[in-house]
PDB file of C-alpha atoms in Angstrom:
ATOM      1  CA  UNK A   1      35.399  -8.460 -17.887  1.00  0.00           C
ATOM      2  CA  UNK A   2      32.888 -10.187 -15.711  1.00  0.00           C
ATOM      3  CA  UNK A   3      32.890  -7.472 -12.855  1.00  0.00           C
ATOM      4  CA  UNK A   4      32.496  -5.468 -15.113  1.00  0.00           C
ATOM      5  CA  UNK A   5      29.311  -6.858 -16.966  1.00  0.00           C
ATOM      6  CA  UNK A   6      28.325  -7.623 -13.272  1.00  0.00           C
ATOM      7  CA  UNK A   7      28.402  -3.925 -12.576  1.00  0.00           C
ATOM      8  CA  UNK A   8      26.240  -2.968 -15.769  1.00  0.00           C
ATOM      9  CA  UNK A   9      23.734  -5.590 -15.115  1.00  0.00           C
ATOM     10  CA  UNK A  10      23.335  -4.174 -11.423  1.00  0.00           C
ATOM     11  CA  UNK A  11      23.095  -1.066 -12.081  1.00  0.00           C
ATOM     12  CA  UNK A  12      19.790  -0.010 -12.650  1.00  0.00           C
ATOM     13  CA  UNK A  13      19.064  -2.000  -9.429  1.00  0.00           C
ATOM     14  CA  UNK A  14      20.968   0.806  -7.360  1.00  0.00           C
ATOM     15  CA  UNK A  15      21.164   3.948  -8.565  1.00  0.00           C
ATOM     16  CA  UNK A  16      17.691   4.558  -9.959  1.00  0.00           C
ATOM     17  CA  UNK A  17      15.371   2.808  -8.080  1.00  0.00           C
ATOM     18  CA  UNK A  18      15.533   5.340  -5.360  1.00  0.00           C
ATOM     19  CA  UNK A  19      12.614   7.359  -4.551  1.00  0.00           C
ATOM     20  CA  UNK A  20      12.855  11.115  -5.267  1.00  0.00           C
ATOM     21  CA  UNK A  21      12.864  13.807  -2.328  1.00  0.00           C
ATOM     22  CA  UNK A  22      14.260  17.150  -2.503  1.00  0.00           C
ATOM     23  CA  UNK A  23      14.655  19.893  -5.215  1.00  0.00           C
ATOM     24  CA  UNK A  24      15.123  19.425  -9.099  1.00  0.00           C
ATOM     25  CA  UNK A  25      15.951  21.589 -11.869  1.00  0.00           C
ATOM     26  CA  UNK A  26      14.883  20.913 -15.516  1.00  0.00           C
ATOM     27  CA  UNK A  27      16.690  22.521 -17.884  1.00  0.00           C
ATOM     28  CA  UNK A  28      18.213  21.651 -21.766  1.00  0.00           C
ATOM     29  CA  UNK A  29      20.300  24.156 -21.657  1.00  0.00           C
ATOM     30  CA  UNK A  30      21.912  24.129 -17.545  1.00  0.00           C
ATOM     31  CA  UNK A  31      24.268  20.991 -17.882  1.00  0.00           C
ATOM     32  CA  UNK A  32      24.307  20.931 -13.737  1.00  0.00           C
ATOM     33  CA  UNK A  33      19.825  20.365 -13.843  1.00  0.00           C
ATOM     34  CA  UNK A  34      18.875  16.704 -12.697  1.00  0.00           C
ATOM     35  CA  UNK A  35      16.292  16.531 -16.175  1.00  0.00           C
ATOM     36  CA  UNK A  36      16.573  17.997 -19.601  1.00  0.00           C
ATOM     37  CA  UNK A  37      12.521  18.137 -19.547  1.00  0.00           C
ATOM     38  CA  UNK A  38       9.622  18.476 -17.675  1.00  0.00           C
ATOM     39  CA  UNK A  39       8.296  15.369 -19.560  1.00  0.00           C
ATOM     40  CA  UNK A  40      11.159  13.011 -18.703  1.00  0.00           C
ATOM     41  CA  UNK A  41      11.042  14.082 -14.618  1.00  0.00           C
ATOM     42  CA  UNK A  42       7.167  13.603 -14.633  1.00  0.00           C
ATOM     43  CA  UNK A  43       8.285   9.516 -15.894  1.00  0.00           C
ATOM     44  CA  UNK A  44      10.603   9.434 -13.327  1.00  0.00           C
ATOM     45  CA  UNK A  45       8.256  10.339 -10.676  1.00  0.00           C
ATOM     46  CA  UNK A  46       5.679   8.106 -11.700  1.00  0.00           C
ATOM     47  CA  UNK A  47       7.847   5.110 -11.772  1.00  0.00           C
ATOM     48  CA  UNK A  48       9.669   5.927  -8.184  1.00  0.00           C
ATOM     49  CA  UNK A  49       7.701   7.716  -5.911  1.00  0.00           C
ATOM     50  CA  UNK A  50       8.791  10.183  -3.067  1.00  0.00           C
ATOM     51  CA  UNK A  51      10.486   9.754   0.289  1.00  0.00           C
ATOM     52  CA  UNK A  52      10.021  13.141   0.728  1.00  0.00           C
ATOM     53  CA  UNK A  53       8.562  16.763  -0.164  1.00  0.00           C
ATOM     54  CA  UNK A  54       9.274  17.195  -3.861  1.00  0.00           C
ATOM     55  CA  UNK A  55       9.697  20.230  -6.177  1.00  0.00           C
ATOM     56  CA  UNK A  56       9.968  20.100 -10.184  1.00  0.00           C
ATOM     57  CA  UNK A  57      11.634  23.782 -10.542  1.00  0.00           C
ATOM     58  CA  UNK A  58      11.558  24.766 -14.165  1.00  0.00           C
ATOM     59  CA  UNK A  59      14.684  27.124 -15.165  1.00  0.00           C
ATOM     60  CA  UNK A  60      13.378  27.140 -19.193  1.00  0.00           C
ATOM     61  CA  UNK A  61       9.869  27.471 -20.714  1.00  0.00           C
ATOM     62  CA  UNK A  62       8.145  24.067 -21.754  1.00  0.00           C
ATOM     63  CA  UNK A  63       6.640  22.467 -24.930  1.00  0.00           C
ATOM     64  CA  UNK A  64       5.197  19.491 -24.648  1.00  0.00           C
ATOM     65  CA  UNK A  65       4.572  17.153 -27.441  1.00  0.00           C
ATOM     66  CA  UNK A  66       2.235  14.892 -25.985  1.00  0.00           C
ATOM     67  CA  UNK A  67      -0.080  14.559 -22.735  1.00  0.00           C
ATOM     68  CA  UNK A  68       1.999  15.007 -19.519  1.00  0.00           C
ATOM     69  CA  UNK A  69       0.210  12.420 -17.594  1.00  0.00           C
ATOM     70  CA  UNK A  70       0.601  12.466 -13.719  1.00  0.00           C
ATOM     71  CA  UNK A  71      -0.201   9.169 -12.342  1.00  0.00           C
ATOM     72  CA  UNK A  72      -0.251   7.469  -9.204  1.00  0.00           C
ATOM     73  CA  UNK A  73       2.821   8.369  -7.091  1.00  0.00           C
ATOM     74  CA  UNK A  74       3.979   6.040  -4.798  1.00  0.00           C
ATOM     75  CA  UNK A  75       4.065   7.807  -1.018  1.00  0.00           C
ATOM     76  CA  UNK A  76       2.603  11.305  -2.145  1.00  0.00           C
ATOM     77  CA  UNK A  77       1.014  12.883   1.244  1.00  0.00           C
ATOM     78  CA  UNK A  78       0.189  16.021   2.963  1.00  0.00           C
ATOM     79  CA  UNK A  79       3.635  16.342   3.517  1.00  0.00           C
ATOM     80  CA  UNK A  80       5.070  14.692   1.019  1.00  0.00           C
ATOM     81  CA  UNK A  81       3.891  16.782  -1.716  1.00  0.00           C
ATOM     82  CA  UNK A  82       4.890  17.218  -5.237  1.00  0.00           C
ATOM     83  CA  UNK A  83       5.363  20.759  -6.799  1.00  0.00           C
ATOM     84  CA  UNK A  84       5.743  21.808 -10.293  1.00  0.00           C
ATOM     85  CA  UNK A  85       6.841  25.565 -10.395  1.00  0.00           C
ATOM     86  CA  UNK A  86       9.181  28.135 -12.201  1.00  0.00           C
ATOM     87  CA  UNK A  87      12.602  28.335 -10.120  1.00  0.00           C
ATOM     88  CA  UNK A  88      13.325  31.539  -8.649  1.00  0.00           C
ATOM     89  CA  UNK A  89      13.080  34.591 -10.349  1.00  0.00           C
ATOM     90  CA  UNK A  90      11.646  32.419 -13.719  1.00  0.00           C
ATOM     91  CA  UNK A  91       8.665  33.273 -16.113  1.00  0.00           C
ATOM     92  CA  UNK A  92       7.805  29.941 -17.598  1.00  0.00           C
ATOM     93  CA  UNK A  93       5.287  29.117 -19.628  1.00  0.00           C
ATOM     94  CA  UNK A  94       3.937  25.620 -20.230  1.00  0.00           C
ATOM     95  CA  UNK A  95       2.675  25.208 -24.054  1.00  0.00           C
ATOM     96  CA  UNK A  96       1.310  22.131 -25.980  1.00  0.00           C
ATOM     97  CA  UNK A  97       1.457  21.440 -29.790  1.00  0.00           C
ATOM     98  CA  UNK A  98      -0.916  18.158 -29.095  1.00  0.00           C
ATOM     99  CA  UNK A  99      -4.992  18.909 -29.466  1.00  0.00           C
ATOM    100  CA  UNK A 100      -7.134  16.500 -27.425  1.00  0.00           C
ATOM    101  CA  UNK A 101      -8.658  13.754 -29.267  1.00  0.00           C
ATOM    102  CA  UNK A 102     -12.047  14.130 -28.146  1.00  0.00           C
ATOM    103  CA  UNK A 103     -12.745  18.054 -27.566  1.00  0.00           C
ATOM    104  CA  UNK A 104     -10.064  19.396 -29.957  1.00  0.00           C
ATOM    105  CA  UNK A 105      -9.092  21.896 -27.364  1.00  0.00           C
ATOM    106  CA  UNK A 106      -5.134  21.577 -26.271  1.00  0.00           C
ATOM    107  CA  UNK A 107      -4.631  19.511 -23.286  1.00  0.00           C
ATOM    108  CA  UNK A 108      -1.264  19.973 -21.184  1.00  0.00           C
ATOM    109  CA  UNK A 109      -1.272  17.664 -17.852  1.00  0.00           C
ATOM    110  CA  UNK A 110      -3.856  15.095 -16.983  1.00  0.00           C
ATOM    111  CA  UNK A 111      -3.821  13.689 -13.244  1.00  0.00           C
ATOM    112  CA  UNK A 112      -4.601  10.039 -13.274  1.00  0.00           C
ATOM    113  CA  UNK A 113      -5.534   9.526  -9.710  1.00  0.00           C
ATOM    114  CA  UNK A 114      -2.895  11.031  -7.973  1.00  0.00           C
ATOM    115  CA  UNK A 115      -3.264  13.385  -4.760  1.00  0.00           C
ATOM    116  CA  UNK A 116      -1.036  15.860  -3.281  1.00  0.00           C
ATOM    117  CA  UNK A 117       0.109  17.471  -6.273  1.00  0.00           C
ATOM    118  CA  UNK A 118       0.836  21.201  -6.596  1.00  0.00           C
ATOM    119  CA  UNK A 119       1.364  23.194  -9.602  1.00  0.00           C
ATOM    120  CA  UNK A 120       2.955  26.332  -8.384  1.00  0.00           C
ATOM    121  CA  UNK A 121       2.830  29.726 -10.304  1.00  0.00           C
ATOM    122  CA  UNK A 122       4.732  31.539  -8.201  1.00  0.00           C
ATOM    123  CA  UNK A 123       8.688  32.321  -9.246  1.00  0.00           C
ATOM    124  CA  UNK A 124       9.610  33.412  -5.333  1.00  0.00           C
ATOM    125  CA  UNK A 125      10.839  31.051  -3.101  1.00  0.00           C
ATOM    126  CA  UNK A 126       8.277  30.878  -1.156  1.00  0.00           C
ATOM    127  CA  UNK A 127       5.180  27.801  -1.379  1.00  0.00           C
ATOM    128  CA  UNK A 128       2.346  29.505  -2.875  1.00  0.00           C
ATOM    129  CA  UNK A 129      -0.174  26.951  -3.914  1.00  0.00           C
ATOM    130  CA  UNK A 130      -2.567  27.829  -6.325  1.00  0.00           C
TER     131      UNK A 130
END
């Protein structure tokens, strides 16, 4: 029983404190993608950083409910970007229900700061920044 709390307690310490590098799908309805939403990823990135080159590859269209705020992410640089973009062969749209408070006009992602950040049309595979 003690191991066992032991191992609960640690956990968070380990497995998701680790920086993000690579690829990631987000998808509700793949049960193999690495987030259900665009929303959630975008927290996780804030909170960890990069190691490495990262892409946010969006396999469904998204609605978001609220601001997507981008913050400050730890290690972004000229090569260690971080791209937002349909996956191959996608047409995604991203949509808002929220209005902004002070213009009334629909806001969808606000960068707070952050640098290195590409949101990528595109649907190939290659790195088309826009």
């Amino acid at each position: 029983m003690k191991k066992t709390l032991l191992l609960f307690l640690l956990l968070p310490f380990f497995g998701f404190a680790q920086q993000l590098s690579g690829d990631y799908v987000i998808s509700s309805a793949n049960p193999l993608a690495n987030f259900r939403t665009l929303a959630l990823a975008v927290d996780q990135i804030n909170t960890r950083g990069v190691s490495g080159p990262v892409r946010f590859l969006l396999d469904e269209d998204q609605n978001l409910t609220s601001l997507l705020s981008i913050n400050i992410i730890a290690n972004t640089s000229t090569t260690n970007t971080f791209t937002i973009k349909p996956n191959t062969g996608k047409n995604i749209t991203i949509t808002t229900t929220m209005a902004s408070p002070s213009t009334g006009i629909p806001a969808v992602i606000r960068f707070n700061g952050t640098n290195n950040v590409i949101i990528d049309g595109s649907n190939s595979t290659l790195n088309t920044k826009i």
